[in-house]
Every structure is written in C-alpha cells, then in structure tokens.
Tab-separated table of C-alpha atoms in Angstrom:
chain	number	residue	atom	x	y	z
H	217	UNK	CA	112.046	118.268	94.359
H	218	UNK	CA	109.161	119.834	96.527
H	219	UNK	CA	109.721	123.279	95.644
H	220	UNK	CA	109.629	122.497	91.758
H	221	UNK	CA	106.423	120.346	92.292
H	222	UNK	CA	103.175	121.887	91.927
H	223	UNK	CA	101.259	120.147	94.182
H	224	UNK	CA	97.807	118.727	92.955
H	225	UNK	CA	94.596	120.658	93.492
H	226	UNK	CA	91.089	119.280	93.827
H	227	UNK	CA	88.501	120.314	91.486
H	228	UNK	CA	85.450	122.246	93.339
H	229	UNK	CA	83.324	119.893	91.388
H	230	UNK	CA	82.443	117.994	94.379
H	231	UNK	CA	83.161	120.452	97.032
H	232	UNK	CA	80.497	120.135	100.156
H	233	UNK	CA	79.373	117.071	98.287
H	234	UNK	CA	77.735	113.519	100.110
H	235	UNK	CA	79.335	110.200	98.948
H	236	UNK	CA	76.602	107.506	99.417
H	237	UNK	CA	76.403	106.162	96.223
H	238	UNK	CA	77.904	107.015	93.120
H	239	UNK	CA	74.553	106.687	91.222
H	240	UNK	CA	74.630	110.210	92.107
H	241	UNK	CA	77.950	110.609	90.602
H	242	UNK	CA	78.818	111.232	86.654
H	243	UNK	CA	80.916	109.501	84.785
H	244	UNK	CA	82.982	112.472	84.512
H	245	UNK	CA	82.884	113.024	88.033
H	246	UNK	CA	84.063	109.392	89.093
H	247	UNK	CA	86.970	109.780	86.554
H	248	UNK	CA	88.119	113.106	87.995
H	249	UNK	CA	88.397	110.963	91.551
H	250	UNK	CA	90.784	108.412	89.772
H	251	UNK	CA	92.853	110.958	88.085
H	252	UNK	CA	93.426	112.931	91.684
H	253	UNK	CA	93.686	109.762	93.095
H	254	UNK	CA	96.232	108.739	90.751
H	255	UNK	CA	98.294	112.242	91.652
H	256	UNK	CA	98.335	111.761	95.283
H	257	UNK	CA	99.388	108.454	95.126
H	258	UNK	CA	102.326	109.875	92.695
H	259	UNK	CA	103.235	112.579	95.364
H	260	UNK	CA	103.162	110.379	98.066
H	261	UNK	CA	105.398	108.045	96.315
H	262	UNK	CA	107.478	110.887	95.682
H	263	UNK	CA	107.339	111.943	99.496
H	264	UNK	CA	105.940	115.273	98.878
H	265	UNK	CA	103.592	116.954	101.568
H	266	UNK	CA	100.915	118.121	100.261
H	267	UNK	CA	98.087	119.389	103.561
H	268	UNK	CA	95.269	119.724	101.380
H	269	UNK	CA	93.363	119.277	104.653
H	270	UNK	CA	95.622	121.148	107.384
H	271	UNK	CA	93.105	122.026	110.073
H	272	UNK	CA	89.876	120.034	108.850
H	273	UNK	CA	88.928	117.108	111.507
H	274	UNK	CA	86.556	114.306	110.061
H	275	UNK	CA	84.963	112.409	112.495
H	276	UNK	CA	84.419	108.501	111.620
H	277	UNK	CA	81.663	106.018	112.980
H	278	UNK	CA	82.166	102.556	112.786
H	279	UNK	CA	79.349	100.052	114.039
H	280	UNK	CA	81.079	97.105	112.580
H	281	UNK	CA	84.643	96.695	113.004
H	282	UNK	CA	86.570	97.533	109.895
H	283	UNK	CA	90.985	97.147	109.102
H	284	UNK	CA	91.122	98.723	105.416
H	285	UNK	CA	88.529	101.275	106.073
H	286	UNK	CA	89.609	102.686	109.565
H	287	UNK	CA	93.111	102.844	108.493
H	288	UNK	CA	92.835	104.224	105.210
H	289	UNK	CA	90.701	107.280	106.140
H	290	UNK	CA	92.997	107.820	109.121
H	291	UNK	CA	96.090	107.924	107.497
H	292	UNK	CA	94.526	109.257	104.778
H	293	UNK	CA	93.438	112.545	106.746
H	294	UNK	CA	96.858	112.790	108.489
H	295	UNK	CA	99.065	112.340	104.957
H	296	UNK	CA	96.703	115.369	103.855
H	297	UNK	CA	97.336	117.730	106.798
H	298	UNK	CA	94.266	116.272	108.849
H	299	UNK	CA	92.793	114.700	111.591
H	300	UNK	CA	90.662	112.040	112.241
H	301	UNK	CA	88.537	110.532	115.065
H	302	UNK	CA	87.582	107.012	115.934
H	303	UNK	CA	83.862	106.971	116.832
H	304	UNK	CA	82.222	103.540	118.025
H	305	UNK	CA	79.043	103.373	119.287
H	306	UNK	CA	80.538	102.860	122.759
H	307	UNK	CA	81.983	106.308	122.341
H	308	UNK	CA	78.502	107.574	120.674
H	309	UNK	CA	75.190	108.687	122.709
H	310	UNK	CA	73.937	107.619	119.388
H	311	UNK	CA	74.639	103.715	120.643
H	312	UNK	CA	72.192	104.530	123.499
H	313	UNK	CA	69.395	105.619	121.304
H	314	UNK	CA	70.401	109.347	120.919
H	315	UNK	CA	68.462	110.211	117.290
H	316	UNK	CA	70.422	110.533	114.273
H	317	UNK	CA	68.779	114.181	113.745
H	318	UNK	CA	70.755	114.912	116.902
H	319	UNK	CA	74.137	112.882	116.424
H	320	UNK	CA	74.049	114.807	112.865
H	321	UNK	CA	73.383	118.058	114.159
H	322	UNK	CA	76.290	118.105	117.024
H	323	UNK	CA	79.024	116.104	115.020
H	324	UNK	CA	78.316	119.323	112.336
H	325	UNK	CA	79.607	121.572	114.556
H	326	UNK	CA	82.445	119.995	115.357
H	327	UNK	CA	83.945	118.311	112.554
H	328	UNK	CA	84.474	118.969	108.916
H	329	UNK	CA	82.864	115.869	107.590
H	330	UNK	CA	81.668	112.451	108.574
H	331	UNK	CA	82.531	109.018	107.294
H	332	UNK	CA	80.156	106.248	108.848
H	333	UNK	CA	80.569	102.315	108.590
H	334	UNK	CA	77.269	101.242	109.491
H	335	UNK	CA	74.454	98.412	108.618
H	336	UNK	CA	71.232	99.826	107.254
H	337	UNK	CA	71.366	102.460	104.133
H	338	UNK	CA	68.517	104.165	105.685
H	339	UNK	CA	70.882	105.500	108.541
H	340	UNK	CA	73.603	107.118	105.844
H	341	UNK	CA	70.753	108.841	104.283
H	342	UNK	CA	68.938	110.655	107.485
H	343	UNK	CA	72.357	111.144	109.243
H	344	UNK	CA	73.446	112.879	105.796
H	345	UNK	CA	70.151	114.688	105.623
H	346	UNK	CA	70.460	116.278	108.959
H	347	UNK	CA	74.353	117.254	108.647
H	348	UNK	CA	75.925	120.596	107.184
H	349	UNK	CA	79.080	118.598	106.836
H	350	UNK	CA	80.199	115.714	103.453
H	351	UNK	CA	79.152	112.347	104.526
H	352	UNK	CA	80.977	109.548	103.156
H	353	UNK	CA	79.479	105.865	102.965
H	354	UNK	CA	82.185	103.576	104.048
H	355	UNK	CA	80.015	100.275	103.544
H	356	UNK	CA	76.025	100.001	104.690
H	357	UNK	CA	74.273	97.324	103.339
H	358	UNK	CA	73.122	98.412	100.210
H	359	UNK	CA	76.215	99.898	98.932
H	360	UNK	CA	80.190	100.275	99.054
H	361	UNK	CA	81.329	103.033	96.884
H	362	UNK	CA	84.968	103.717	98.164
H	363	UNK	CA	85.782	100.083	97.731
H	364	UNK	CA	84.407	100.350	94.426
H	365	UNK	CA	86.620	103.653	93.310
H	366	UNK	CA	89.808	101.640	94.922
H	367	UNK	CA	88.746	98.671	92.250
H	368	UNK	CA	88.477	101.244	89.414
H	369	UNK	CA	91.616	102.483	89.951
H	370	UNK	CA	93.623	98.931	90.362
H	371	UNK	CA	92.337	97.746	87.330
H	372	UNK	CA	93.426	100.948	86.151
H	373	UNK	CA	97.180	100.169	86.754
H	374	UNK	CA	96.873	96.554	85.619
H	375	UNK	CA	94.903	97.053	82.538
H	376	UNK	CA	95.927	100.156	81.635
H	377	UNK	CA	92.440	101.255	80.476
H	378	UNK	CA	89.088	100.614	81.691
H	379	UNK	CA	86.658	101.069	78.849
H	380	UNK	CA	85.994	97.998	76.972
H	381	UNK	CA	86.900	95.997	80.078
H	382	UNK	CA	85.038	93.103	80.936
H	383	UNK	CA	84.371	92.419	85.071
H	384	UNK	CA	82.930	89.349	86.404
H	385	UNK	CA	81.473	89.001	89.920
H	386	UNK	CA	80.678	85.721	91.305
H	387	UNK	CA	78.992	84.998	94.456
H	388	UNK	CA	76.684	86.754	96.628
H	389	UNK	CA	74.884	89.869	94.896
H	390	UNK	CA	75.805	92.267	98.215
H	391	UNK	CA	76.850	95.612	98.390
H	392	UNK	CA	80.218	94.843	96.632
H	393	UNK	CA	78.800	93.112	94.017
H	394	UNK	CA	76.108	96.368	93.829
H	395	UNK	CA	78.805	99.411	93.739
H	396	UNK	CA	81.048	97.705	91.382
H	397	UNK	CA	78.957	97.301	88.814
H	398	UNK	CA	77.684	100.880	89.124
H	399	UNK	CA	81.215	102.102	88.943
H	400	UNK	CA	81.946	99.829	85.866
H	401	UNK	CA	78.958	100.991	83.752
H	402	UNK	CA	80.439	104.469	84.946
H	403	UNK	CA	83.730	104.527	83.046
H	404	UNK	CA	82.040	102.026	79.984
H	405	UNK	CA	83.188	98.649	81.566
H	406	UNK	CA	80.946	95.491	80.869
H	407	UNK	CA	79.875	93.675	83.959
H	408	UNK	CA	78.299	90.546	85.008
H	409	UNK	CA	76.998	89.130	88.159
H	410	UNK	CA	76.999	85.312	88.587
H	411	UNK	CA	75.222	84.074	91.664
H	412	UNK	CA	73.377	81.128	93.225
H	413	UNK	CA	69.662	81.395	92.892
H	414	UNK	CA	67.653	83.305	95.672
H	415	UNK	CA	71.250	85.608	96.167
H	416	UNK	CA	70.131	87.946	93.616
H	417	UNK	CA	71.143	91.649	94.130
H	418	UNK	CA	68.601	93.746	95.562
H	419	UNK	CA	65.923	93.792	93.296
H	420	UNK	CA	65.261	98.034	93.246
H	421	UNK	CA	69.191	98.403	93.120
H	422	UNK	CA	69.498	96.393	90.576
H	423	UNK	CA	66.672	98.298	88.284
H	424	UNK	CA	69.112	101.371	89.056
H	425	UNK	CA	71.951	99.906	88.099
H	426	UNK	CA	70.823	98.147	84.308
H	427	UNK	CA	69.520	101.983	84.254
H	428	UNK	CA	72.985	103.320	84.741
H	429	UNK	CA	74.405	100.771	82.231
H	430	UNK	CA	72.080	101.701	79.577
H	431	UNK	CA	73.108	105.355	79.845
H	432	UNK	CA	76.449	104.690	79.479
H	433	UNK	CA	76.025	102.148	76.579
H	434	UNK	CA	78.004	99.370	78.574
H	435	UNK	CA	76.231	95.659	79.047
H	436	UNK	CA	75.301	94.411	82.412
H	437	UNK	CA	74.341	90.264	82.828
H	438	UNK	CA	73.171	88.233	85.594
H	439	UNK	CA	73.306	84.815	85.571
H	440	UNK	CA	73.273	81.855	87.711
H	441	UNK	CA	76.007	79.987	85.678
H	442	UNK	CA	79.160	81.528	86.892
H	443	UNK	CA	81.623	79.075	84.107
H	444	UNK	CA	79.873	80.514	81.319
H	445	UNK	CA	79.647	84.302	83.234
H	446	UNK	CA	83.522	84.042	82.954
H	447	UNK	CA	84.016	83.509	79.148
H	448	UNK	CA	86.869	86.668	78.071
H	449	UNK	CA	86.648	88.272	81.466
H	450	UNK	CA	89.317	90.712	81.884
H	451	UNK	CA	88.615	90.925	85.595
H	452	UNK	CA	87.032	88.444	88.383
H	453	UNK	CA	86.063	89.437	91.257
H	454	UNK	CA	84.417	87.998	94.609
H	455	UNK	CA	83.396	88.276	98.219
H	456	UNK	CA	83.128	86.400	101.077
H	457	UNK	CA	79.278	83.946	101.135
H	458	UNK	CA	78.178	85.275	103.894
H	459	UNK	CA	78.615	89.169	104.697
H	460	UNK	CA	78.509	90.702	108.270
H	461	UNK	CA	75.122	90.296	109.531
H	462	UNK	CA	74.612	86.990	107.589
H	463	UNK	CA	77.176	84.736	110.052
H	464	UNK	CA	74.156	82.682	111.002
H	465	UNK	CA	73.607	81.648	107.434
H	466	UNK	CA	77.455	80.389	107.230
H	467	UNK	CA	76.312	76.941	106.460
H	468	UNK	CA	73.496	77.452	104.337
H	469	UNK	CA	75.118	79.457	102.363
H	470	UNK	CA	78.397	77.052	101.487
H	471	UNK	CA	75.426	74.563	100.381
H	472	UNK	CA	73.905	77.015	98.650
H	473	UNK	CA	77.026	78.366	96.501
H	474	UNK	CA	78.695	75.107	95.817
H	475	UNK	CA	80.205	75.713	92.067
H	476	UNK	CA	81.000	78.932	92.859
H	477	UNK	CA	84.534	79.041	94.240
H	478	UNK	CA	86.698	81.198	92.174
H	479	UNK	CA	89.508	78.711	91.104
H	480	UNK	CA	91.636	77.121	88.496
H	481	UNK	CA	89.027	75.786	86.918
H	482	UNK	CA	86.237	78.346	86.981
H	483	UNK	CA	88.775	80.725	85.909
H	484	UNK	CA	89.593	78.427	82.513
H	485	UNK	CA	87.353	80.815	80.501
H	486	UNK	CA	88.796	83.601	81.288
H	487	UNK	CA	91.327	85.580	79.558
H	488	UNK	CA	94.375	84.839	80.042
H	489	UNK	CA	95.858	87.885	81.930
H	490	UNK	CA	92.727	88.126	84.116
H	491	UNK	CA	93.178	89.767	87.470
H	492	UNK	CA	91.832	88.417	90.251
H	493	UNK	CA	90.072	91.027	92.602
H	494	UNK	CA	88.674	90.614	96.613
H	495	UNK	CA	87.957	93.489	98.974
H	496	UNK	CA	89.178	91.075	102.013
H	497	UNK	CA	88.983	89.504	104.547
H	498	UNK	CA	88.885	86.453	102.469
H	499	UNK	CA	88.087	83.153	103.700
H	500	UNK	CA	90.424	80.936	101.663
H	501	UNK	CA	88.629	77.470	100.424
H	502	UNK	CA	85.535	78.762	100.167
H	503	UNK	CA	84.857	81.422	98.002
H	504	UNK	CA	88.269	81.339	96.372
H	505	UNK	CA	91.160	78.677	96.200
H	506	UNK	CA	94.863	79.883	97.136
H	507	UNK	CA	95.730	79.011	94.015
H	508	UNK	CA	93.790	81.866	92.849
H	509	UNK	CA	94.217	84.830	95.932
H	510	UNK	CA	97.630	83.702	96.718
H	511	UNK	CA	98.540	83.639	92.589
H	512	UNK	CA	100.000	85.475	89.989
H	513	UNK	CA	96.668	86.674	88.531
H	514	UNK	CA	95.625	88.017	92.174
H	515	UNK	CA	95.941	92.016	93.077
H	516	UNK	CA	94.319	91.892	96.071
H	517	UNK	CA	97.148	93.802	98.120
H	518	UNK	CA	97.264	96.569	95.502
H	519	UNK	CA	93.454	96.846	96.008
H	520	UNK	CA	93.546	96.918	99.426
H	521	UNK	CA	96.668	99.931	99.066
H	522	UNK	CA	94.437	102.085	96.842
H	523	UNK	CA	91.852	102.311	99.478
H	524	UNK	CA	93.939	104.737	100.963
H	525	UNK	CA	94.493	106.992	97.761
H	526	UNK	CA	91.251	106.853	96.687
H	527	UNK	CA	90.116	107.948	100.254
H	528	UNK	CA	92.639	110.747	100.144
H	529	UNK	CA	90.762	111.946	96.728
H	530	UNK	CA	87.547	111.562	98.004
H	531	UNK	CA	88.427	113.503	101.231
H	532	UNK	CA	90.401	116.130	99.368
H	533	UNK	CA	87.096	117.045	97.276
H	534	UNK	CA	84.678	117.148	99.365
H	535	UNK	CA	86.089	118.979	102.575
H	536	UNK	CA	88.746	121.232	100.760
C-alpha cells in the first residue's frame, strides 16, 4: 500500500513560521493545519512512514510538568522521521538565570526548532525574538494554541463541519478559554464564554479576540450566566477552576464558581448531540460531574489523541 500512496506534503505557507498565537494566523492558514492534520492522522492509521522530518531535532522546554504535551511532540517528531529533546530547567542554564537572548541564541544552533511550556507570554515572545529557529507555544499563560487546533479538529470528526457551530466555555476565562475562541471565530464558529464575575478573560486579549470575531462575521458572548450561555450549544467545553499557578486560590475559587459545574443539568439547554470537550487533567466533581466526562456526550480521549496529529502538522510546516 506504501508504494501506491503519495505521501502528504506540507504547504510552504508556514515554513520558518512562529506559533504563539494564532491571532497571527488566517483563517485559511488554520484550516490548511486541520486538513494536513487530518492526512497524517489517515497515514498513520494506515501505518505508512512518512519522515517529513528525518534529520531535524526540536528541542522542547518545559517549566511546568506537562503528559499530553511532552508526549505528543515527542512521538510526534519520531512518527515524522525526528527527534526530540526533553529540556527542564534543571537541564537549562536558563533555570539559573542564563538570559533568554542567550538560551535563544545557542538552542538555534543546535536544533531545528523550539517548543516551550512555560508561565509568562512575555518569555515565548523574547525567546522567539532572539531565535533563527520556529517556536511553538505549548501553553504560557495567555494562550494555548495547539490545544486549541486539537479542539478544532475533534469537533471536526464529531460534527462533521465547523462553521455554523456553536461552542460554549464555562468556567475560568484562562488561556484555554482565550485560544479557543480565537480558533472558533477562525473557521466561522460562534462562541461564548460563561464565567463567575472577577474571572473575566484578560481584558486586552479579549479586545483581540471580539476583533477577530468581527472579521470573520462569527458572534462572540460573555456572560456570567452559564444555563442561559448553553441554550443550542453544539459544543461545551471547560477547564479545571484553578490553573497552574493559581493552586493557592483552590478554595476561593470552588466558592467563587459554584453554579458552574458542567453537568446534567447545566447541560439541559443544550442540543441534544452536544459534545462535551476538556483539555485534562480534570478534577471530577468540581468543574464537571462524571456523568458528563465519563458520558456518552464526552470526547475528551479523542481530544487528547489529536494533540498528537495536530502537533505532527504543526511541526511538519514549520521545520520542513
């Protein structure tokens, strides 16, 4: 079957290209990642090789520790001919104070392109303004666009379409909440955020984003009523209350979004063939009932999966 297959080829659209948000991205653009996404995930089903990557090395930071991410990129780079290294900041000079400038500068020589995992936005920004290789955001604080390509392409599969969609995301206005509404207005989804007062997305984000809505003619809602935010959602979607760095704030924070578990219930107004979307770890009982992550509506494992083709795609444009 291999020899008869002609294996799928990248576009040079993105070629050299940074991913650290996809407000930088077109609509066309994040559609072209889905639709190689979609391919590689066909030819790996189909166990065909293809080393769209044989020889590059992409060296990974992670400052927070990380089970989808790591793994997807890593297998990711080896299913496409690759290789990939596992950088803490134990392993770093950069975890002793070495300057980003100088991390940036080094790792450039080295490797072929950079995927970090880190807190502050700031950090993805000067590390990918001082390297000559792609960096790739794999979560900072502000933003979380691989997770939010993975969700594009689930709902994808499920839904069969993704214009005209309507997603609903209820809880804390984070950098989930952030990238998958960008992504939605992207490829003409509706979206609405439903969160507890004073959990508001970031407020200069969130001017960028009802900008990138209004371009693409989709509707974007936030609300503090998360029964009514559900009425004819297609997909619903949440996080975990209280995100890394916000551990301290565990009990304020269950106070704070009492109403808003996702569960029978809250999910009443939906549509009926909803899906029910989480980027994990979940904490079950708190922001969603079992009922809900452990039902028939849920895709969370089919999320988590596509994490791993939409890295390959994202990989495969950039450093091919």
């Amino acid at each position: 079957m291999s020899d008869q297959h002609t294996l799928t080829q990248p576009s040079d659209d993105l070629k050299n290209r940074d991913v650290l948000t996809l407000l930088d991205f077109t609509s066309e653009e994040v559609k072209n990642l889905l639709t190689l996404a979609e391919q590689l995930k066909q030819e790996q089903q189909q166990n065909i090789s293809n080393p769209l990557l044989a020889g590059k090395s992409l060296g990974m930071i992670f400052e927070n520790a990380s089970t989808r991410t790591r793994v997807s990129f890593e297998v990711g780079m080896t299913q496409l001919g690759g290789h990939a290294l596992f950088l803490s900041p134990r392993d770093l000079q950069i975890g002793r104070g070495e300057p980003i400038k100088d991390t940036a500068n080094v790792l450039s020589r080295y490797v072929d392109g950079i995927m970090i995992r880190t807190n502050s936005h700031d950090t993805v920004e000067e590390l990918a303004t001082h390297a000559d290789v792609p960096v790739i955001n794999a979560l900072t604080d502000l933003y979380h666009p691989c997770q939010a390509l993975a969700d594009l392409l689930t709902i994808k599969e499920h839904k069969g379409k993704l214009e005209g969609l309507k997603a609903v995301f209820v809880g804390d206005g984070n950098n989930v909440a952030h990238s998958l509404m960008i992504a939605s207005a992207k490829v003409g989804m509706d979206g609405v955020i439903a969160v507890p007062e004073g959990y508001e997305p970031d407020a200069a984000v969130w001017e960028e984003m009802k900008k990138t809505a209004a371009e693409n003619n989709t509707s974007l809602e936030l609300t503090n009523a998360p029964k009514e935010a559900l009425q004819n959602a297609d997909v619903v979607y949440t996080d975990v209350w209280a995100s890394m760095g916000f551990e301290e704030e565990q009990t304020k924070r269950e106070e704070a979004f009492s109403g808003f578990q996702v569960d029978k219930s809250l999910c009443s107004n939906a549509n009926s063939d909803f899906i029910f979307m989480h980027c994990l770890p979940a904490h079950r009982g708190e922001e969603v009932a079992e009922e809900i992550i452990d039902g028939t509506h849920s895709v969370v494992y089919d999320e988590a999966e596509n994490r791993l083709h939409i890295q390959k795609a994202i990989l495969a444009s950039v450093m091919e």
